[in-house]
XYZ file of C-alpha atoms in Angstrom:
646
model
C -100.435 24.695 28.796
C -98.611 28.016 29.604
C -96.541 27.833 32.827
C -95.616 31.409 34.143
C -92.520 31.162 36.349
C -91.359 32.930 39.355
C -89.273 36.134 37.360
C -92.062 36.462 35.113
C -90.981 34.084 32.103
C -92.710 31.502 30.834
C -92.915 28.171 29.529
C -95.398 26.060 27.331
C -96.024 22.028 27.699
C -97.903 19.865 25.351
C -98.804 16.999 27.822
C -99.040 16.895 31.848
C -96.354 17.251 34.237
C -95.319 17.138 37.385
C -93.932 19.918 39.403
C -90.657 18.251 39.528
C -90.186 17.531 35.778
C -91.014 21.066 35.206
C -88.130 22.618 37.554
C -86.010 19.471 35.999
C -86.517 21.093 32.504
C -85.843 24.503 33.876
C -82.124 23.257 34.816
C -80.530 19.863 36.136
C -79.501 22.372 39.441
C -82.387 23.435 39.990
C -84.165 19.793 40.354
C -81.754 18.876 42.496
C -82.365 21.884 45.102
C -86.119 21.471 44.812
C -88.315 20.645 48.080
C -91.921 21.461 47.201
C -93.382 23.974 44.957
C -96.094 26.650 44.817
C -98.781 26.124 42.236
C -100.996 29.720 42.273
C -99.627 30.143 45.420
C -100.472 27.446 46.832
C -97.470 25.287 48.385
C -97.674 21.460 46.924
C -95.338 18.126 46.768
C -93.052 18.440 43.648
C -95.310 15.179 42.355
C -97.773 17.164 41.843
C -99.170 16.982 38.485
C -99.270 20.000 36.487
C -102.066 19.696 33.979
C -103.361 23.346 33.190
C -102.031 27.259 32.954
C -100.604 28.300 36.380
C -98.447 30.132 38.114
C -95.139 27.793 39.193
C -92.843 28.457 41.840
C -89.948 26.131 42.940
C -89.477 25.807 46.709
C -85.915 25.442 47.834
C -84.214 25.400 51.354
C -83.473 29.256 50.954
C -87.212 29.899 51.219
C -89.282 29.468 54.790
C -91.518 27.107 53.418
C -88.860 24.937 51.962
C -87.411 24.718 55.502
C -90.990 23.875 56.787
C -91.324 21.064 54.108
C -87.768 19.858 54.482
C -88.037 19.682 58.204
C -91.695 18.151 58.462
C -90.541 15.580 55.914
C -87.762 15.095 58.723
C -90.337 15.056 61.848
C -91.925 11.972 59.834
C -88.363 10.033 59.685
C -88.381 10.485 63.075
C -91.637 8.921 63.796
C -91.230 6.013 61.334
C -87.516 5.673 63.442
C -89.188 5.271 66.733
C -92.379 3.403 65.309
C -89.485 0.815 64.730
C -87.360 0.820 67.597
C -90.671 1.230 69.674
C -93.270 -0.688 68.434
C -95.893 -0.613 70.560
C -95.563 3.619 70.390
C -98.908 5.133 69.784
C -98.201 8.136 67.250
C -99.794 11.839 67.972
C -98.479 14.814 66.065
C -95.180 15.792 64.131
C -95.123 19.458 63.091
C -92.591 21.775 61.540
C -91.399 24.596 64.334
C -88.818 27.493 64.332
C -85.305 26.388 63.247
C -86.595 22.474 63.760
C -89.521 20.057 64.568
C -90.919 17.587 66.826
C -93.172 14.951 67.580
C -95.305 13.798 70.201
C -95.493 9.772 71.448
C -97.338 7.791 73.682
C -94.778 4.907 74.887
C -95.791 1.523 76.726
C -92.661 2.468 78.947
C -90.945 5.996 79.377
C -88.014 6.582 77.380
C -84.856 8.754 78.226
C -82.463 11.141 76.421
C -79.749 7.914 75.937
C -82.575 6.712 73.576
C -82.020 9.472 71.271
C -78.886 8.139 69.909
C -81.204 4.373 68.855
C -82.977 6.714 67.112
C -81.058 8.657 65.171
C -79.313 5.459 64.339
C -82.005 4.015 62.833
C -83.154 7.292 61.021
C -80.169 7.579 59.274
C -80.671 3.995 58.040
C -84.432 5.309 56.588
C -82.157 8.281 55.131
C -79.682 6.239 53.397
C -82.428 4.324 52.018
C -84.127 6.423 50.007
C -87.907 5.571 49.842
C -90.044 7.482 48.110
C -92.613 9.752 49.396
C -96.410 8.819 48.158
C -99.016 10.852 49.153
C -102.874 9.197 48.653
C -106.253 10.520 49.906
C -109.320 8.381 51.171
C -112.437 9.228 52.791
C -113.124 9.569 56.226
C -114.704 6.161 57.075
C -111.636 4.313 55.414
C -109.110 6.694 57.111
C -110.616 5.437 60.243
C -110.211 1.760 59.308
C -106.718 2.373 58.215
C -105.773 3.856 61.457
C -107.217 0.920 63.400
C -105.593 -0.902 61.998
C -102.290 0.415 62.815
C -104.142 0.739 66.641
C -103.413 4.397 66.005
C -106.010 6.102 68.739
C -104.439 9.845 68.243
C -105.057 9.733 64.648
C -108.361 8.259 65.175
C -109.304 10.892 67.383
C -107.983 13.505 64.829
C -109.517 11.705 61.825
C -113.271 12.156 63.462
C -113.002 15.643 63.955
C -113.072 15.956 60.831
C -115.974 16.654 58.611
C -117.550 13.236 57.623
C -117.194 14.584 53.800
C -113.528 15.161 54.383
C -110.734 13.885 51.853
C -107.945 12.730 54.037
C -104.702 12.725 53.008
C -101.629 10.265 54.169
C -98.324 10.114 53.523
C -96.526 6.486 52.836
C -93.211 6.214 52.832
C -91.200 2.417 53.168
C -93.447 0.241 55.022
C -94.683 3.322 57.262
C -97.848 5.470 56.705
C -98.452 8.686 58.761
C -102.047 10.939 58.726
C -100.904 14.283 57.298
C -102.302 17.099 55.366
C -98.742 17.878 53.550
C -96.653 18.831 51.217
C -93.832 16.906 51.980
C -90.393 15.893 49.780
C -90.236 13.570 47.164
C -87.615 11.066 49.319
C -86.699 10.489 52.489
C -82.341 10.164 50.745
C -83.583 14.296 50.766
C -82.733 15.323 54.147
C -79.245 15.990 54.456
C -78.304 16.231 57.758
C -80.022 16.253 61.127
C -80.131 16.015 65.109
C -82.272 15.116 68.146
C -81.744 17.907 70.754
C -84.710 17.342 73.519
C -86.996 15.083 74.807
C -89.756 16.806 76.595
C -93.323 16.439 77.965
C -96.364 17.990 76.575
C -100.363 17.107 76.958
C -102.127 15.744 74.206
C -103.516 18.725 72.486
C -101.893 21.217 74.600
C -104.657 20.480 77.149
C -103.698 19.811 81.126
C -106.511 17.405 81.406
C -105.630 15.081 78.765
C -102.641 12.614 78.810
C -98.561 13.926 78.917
C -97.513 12.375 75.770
C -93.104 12.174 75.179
C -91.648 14.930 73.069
C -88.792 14.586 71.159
C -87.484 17.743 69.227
C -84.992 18.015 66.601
C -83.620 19.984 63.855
C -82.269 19.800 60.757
C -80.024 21.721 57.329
C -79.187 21.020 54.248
C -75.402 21.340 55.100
C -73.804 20.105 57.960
C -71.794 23.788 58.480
C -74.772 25.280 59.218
C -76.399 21.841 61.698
C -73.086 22.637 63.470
C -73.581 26.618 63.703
C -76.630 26.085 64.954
C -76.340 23.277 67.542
C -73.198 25.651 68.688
C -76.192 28.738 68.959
C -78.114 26.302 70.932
C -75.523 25.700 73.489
C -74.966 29.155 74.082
C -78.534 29.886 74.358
C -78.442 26.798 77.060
C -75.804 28.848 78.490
C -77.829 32.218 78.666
C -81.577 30.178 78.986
C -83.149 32.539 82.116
C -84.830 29.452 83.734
C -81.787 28.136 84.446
C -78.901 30.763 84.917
C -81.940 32.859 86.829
C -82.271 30.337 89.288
C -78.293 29.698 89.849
C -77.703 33.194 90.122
C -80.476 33.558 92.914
C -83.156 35.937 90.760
C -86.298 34.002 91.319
C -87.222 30.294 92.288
C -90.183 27.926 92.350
C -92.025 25.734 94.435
C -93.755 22.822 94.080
C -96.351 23.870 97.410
C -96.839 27.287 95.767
C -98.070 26.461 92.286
C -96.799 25.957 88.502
C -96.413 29.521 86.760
C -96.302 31.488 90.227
C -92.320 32.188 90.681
C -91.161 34.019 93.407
C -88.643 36.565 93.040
C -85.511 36.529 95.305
C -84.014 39.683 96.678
C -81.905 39.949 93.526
C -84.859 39.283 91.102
C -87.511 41.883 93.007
C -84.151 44.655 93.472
C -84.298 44.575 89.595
C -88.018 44.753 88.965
C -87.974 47.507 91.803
C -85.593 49.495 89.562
C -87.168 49.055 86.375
C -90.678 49.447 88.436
C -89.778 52.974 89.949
C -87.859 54.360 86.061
C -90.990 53.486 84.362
C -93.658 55.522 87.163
C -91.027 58.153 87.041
C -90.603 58.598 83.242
C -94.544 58.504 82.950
C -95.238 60.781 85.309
C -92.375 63.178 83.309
C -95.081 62.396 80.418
C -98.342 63.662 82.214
C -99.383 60.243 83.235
C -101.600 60.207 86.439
C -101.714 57.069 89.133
C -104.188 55.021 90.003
C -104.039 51.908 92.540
C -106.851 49.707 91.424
C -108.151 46.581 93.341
C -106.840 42.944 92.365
C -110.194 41.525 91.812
C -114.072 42.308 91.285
C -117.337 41.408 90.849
C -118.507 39.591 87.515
C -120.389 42.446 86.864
C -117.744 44.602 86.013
C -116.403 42.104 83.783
C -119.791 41.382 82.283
C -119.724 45.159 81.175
C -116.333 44.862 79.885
C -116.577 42.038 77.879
C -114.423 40.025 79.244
C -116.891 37.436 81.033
C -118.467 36.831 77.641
C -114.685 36.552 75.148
C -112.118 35.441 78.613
C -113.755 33.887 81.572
C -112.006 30.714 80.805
C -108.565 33.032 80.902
C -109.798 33.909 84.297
C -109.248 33.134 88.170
C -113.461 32.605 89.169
C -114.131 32.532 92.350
C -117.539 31.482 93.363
C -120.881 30.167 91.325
C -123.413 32.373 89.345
C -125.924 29.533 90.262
C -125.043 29.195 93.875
C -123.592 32.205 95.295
C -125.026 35.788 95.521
C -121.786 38.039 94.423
C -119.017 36.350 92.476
C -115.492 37.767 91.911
C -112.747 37.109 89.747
C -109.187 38.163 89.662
C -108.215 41.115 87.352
C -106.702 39.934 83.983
C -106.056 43.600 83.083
C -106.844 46.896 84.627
C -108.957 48.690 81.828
C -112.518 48.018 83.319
C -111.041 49.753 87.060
C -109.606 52.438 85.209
C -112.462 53.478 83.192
C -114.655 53.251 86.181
C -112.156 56.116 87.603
C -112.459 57.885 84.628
C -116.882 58.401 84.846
C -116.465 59.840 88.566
C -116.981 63.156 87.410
C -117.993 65.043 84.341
C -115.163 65.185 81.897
C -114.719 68.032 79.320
C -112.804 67.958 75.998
C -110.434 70.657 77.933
C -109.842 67.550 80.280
C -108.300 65.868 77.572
C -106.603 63.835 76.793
C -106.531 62.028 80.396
C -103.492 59.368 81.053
C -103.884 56.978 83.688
C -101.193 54.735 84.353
C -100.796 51.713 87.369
C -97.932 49.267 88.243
C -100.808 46.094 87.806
C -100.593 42.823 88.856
C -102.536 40.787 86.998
C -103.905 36.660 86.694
C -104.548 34.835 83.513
C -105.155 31.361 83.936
C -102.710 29.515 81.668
C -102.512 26.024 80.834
C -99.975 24.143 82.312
C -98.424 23.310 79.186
C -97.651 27.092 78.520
C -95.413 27.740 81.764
C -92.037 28.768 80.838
C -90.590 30.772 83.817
C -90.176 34.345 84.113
C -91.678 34.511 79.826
C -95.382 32.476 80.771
C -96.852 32.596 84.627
C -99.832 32.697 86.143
C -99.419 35.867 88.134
C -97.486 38.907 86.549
C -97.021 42.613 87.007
C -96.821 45.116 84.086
C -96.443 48.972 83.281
C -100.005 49.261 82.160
C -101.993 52.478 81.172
C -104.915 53.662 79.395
C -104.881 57.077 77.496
C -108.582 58.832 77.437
C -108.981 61.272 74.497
C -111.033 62.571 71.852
C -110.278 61.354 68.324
C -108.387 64.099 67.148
C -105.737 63.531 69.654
C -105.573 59.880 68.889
C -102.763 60.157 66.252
C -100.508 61.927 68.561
C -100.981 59.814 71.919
C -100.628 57.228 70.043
C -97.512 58.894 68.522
C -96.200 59.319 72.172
C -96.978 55.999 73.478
C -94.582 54.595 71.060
C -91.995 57.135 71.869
C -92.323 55.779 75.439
C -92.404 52.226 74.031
C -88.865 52.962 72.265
C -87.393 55.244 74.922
C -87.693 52.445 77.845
C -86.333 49.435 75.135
C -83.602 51.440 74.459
C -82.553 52.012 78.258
C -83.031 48.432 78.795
C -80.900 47.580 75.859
C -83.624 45.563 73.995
C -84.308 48.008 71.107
C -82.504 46.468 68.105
C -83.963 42.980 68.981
C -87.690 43.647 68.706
C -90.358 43.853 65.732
C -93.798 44.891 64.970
C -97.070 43.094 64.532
C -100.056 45.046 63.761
C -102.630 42.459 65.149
C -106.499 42.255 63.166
C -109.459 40.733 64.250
C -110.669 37.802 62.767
C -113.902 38.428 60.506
C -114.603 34.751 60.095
C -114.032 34.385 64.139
C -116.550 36.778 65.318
C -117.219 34.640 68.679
C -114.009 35.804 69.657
C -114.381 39.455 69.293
C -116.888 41.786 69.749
C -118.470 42.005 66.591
C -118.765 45.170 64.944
C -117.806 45.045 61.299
C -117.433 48.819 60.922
C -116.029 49.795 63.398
C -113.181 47.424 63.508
C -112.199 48.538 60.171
C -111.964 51.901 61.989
C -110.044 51.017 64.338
C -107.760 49.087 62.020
C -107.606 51.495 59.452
C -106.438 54.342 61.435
C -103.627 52.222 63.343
C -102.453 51.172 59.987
C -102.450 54.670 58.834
C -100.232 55.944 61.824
C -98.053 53.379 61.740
C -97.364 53.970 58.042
C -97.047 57.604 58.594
C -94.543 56.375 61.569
C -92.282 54.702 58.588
C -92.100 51.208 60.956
C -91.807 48.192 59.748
C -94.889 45.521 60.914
C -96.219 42.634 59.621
C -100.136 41.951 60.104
C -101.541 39.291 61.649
C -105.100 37.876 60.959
C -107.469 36.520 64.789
C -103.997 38.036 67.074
C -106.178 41.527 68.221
C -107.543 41.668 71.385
C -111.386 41.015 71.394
C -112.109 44.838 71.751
C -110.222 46.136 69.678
C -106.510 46.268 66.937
C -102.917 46.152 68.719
C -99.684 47.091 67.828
C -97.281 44.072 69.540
C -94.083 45.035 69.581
C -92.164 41.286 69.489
C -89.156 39.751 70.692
C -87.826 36.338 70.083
C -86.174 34.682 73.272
C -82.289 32.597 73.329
C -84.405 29.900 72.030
C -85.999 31.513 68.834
C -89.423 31.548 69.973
C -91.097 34.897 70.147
C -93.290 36.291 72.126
C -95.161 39.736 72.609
C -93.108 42.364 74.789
C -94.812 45.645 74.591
C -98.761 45.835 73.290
C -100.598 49.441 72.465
C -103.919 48.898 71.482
C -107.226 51.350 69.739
C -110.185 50.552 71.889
C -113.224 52.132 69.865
C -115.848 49.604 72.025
C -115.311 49.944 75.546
C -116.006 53.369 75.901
C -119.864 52.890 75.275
C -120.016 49.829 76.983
C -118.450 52.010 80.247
C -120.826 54.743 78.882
C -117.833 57.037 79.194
C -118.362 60.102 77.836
C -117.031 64.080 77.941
C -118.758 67.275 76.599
C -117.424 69.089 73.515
C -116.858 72.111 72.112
C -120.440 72.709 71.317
C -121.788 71.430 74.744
C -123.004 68.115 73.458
C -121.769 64.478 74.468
C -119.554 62.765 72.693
C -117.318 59.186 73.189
C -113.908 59.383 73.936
C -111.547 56.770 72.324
C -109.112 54.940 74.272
C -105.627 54.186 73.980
C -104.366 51.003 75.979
C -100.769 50.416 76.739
C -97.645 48.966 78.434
C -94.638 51.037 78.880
C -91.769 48.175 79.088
C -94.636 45.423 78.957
C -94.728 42.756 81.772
C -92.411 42.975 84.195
C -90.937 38.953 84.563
C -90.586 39.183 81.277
C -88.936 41.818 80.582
C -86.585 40.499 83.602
C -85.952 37.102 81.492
C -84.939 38.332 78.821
C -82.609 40.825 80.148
C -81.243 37.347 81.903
C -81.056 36.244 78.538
C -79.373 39.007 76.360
C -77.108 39.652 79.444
C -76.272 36.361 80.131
C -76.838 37.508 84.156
C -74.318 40.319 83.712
C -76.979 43.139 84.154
C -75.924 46.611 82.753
C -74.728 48.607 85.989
C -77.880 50.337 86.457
C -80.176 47.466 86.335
C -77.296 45.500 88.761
C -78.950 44.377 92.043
C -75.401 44.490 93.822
C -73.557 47.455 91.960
C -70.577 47.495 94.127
C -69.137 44.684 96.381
C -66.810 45.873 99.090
C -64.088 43.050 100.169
C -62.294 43.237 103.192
C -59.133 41.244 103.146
C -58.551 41.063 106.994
C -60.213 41.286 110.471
C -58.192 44.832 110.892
C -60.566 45.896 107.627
C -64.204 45.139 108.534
C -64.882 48.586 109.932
C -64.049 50.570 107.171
C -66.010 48.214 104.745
C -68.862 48.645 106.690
C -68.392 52.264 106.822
C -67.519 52.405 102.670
C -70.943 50.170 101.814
C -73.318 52.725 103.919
C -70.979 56.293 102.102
C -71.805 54.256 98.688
C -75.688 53.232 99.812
C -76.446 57.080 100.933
C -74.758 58.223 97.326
C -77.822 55.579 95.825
C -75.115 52.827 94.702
C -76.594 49.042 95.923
C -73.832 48.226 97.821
C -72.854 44.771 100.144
C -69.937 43.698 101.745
C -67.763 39.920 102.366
C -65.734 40.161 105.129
C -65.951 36.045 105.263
C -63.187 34.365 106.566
C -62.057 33.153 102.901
C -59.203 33.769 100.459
C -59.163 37.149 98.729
C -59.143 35.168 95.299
C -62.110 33.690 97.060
C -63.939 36.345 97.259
C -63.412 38.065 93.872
C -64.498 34.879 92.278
C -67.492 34.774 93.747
C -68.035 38.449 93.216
C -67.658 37.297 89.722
C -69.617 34.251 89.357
C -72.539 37.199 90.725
C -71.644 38.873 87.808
C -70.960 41.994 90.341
C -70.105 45.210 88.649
C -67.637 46.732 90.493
C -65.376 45.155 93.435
C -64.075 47.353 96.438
C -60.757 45.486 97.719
C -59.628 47.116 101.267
C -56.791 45.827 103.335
C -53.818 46.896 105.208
C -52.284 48.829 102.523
C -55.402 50.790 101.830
C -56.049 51.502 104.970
C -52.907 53.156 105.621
C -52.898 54.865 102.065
C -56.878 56.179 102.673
C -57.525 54.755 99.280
C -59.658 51.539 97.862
C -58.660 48.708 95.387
C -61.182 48.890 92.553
C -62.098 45.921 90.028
C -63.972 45.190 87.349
C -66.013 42.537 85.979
C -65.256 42.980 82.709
C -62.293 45.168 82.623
C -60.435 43.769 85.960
C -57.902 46.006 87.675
C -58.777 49.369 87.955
C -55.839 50.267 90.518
C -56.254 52.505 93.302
C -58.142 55.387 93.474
C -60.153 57.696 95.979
C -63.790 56.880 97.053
C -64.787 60.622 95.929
C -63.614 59.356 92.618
C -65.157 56.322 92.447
C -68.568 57.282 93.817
C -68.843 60.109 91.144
C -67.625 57.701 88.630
C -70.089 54.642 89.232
C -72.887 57.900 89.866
C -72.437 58.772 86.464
C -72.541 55.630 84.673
C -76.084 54.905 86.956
C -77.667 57.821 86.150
C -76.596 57.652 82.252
C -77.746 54.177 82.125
C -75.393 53.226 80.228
C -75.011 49.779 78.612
C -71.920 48.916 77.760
C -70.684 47.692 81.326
């Protein structure tokens, strides 16, 4: 048999082989770097048995899936660990994740984060012993009795999902078997290095209804330089993590009596959304973009003509029952549906086109509890949202524009150079999920492709991620933790303007469907806010700063004029407050500081009699004295620049 390797060379065998001997025979390093393989692209255990022409690739820690395979082989130690300190632990799932893995456990009696340490204890002892790996198959019936056996109920559950003619795959290793579909490394003496980081909740299945389960999370590298680069990433990203430094710095809170994924934002959190709110309306209105102020809810009708009754109700906030109730309403989950009904009062001509509508929206989707994550996943949000009405020979530029928008407002915000691009396709094997027009999706998706190739960005696609009406271009960002998330979406709608029966008159006098460009300027609003949290660690760029200046009096003798200097910097547009609390002037810059406070104003005796202020800086710390002329145009300028490196 003829073996064609990954640069194109080859090699011929007489007799069968596994993957491993192969890479073995290729070079003693090579074997000994080897996690898994690809046989015709398909990724396999290095036991594998080669017994025919293929194409061979050997998987090492360097590639993605090596990491997957190295870390899932790792997620297993972990459960055979805690299957042994814990015996009575029902098992439930053990994937590979970004930069790590977890699994999910049902104890008799709730564990804490001390326990970690038991358990790494004993996986290093499963480590250090080396078992092999063996991976066997049965059919469905016996994979059932196996599992009883073992008084495993998750894997039951998983097993008869299954098709009754599936082969099942397991995966023994020691004295412990685990339910898994694969590939995993030859040995457990493979893994190298490792660490528990969190122990969590999560429902079983990622469903609210069903049972919170114990989730621990861990990671793991072949070298311990890079287990200790990383763990030292993760502790700054503790540092910077938005849920926590946005509550401390008093941006937004929750409460228990107002619901899970509805935060409120504190007068810091809603001064920053105001700015960010009131740049975006401006910029679009620079860009021809005309407002609309929509209701927050409506009848199912509207919805039903939409589409989104039939492919989101159960992303929706009903209220009322088709069966019961005479009108029924649910709240908005986006504003297209109320902005196309604005767009058919009146008859539009091709001269009125292209029309832009754009709306600050708040919108409801109704999340699972297990997707909350603070400002990133809620229940309620507010985003820049628009929906560009033209005919389809101005699609190429709008859409042109839209991302010019898209790149001008990441920019300002200082997000720019940390995004990346998805072009998002239906799912032809999914068409429940979609409305299902064969055609015309590849329409719509070949004519995004085309402009974004003519655009020169760089996107990855992304099979069952478009919205049910139509492609998107997601514009991505990953948070302190590594796990990304959409920011920005701009999306070709060729459905929804027949359904709407939207039309305009040509040229020629006849009728003709528009096409429809939907889009987010800066995307939704809390998150947007979190992640500035994030990158900034709380130290907001002056602009975006919901206290810009704080003016410090030092004595009694100085609260007049710091009352008088706040309101001179408040009618110049600088947010301005003021401390004249009876504390220590060290005190009070501190705290100014632990706000993360732009600029301080220090006033006292000295100042008063010179007419000048004290200036600090957060960053740069004493300014010396200067004249409030001087410092208002100087703080002016850096405002209206936006600039980003302050």
């Amino acid at each position: 048999m003829f073996i064609t390797l990954k640069d194109g060379s080859s090699k011929e065998y007489n007799e069968r082989m596994t993957a491993y001997e192969i890479a073995l025979d290729i070079s003693e390093g090579l074997a000994r770097a080897a996690l898994a393989c690809r046989i015709d692209g398909e990724l396999c255990d290095l036991n594998t048995v080669v017994c025919k022409d293929c194409r061979l690739e050997i998987v090492t820690f360097k590639d993605e899936d090596g990491k997957k395979v190295y870390r899932h082989t790792c997620s297993h130690i972990l459960a055979q660990a805690v299957k042994s300190v814990f015996p009575t632990v029902k098992l439930a799932i053990g994937p590979s994740i970004q930069n790590g893995f977890y699994y999910d456990f049902d104890f008799k009696t709730p564990i804490t984060f001390d326990d970690l340490k038991r358990i790494e204890d004993e996986m290093k002892k499963i480590v250090k012993a080396d078992y092999p790996i063996r991976r066997f198959t049965l059919a469905k019936e016996a994979a059932v009795d196996l599992m009883r056996g073992f008084d495993e109920t998750y894997k039951i559950e998983l097993i008869e999902a299954l098709p009754y003619d599936a082969t099942i795959s397991f995966y023994e290793q020691g004295d412990f078997i685990d339910l898994c579909a694969g590939p995993h490394l030859r040995s457990t003496g493979q893994i190298k290095c490792f660490k528990l980081t969190q122990l969590t909740g999560a429902y079983w299945r990622g469903d609210e209804k069903n049972k919170m389960l114990s989730r621990i999370y861990g990671t793991a590298f072949d070298k311990k330089s890079d287990l200790q680069e990383y763990l030292e990433k993760m502790e700054e990203a503790k540092r910077r993590d938005h849920n926590k430094l946005g509550r401390e710095l008093g941006i937004f809170m929750t409460d228990e009596n107002v619901g899970q994924g509805l935060p409120l934002l504190m007068p810091k959190g809603a001064r920053i959304i105001q700015t960010l709110q009131r740049f975006v309306e401006d910029e679009e209105e620079k860009r021809g973009y005309l407002l609309t102020k929509t209701p927050l809810m409506a009848k199912s009708n509207l919805y039903k003509i939409s589409g989104h009754w039939d492919h989101y109700k159960d992303g929706m906030f009903v209220m009322g029952d088709e069966e019961k109730d005479e009108e029924v309403f649910a709240l908005r989950p986006m504003t297209c549906p109320f902005q196309y009904t604005v767009y058919n009062n009146g008859l539009k001509s091709y001269r009125d086109l292209p029309l832009r509508y754009g709306e600050t929206s708040t919108l409801f989707r109704n999340e699972s509890s297990g997707e909350m994550h603070g400002l990133i996943r809620v229940r309620q949000f507010t985003i820049s949202e628009g929906h560009i009405v033209c005919t389809p020979e101005q699609l190429e530029d709008e859409f042109k524009e839209v991302l010019k928008l898209n790149m001008f407002m990441l920019e300002s915000v200082g997000l720019k150079e940390d995004v990346s691009f998805r072009l998002s396709k239906w799912d032809p094997d999914n068409r429940e999920k979609y409305i299902d027009d064969e055609k015309t999706w590849a329409a719509a998706e070949s004519k995004m492709k085309s402009i974004l190739d003519s655009l020169g960005i760089d996107y990855v696609e992304a099979i069952g991620e478009a919205a049910f009406y139509g492609p998107k271009l997601d514009i991505q960002i990953r948070n302190v933790y590594g796990k990304e998330d959409t920011l920005v979406t701009v999306q070709v709608d060729m459905f929804l303007a027949e359904r709407f029966n939207m039309t305009y008159i040509d040229e020629t006098g006849e009728k003709k469907r528009p096409y429809i460009i939907h889009r987010t300027a800066i995307g939704c609003y809390e998150r947007t806010l979190a992640l500035l949290i994030e990158k900034y660690a709380g130290a907001m760029p002056l602009w975006l700063s919901p206290c810009q200046v704080k003016v410090i009096g030092i004595t009694d003798r100085t609260h007049g004029a710091v009352k008088n200097i706040a309101d001179m910097l408040r009618n110049n547009g600088i947010k301005a407050e003021v401390d004249t609390r009876s504390e220590t002037i060290g005190y009070k810059i501190r705290s100014a500081q632990m706000e993360k406070v732009p600029y301080m104003i220090i006033l006292g005796d000295k100042e008063l009699e010179s007419g000048k202020i004290s200036v600090r800086h957060r960053k740069d710390g004493d300014l010396g004295e200067m004249n409030i002329d001087e410092f208002i145009k100087r703080v002016s300028e850096e405002i209206k620049t936006r600039r980003l490196d302050k």
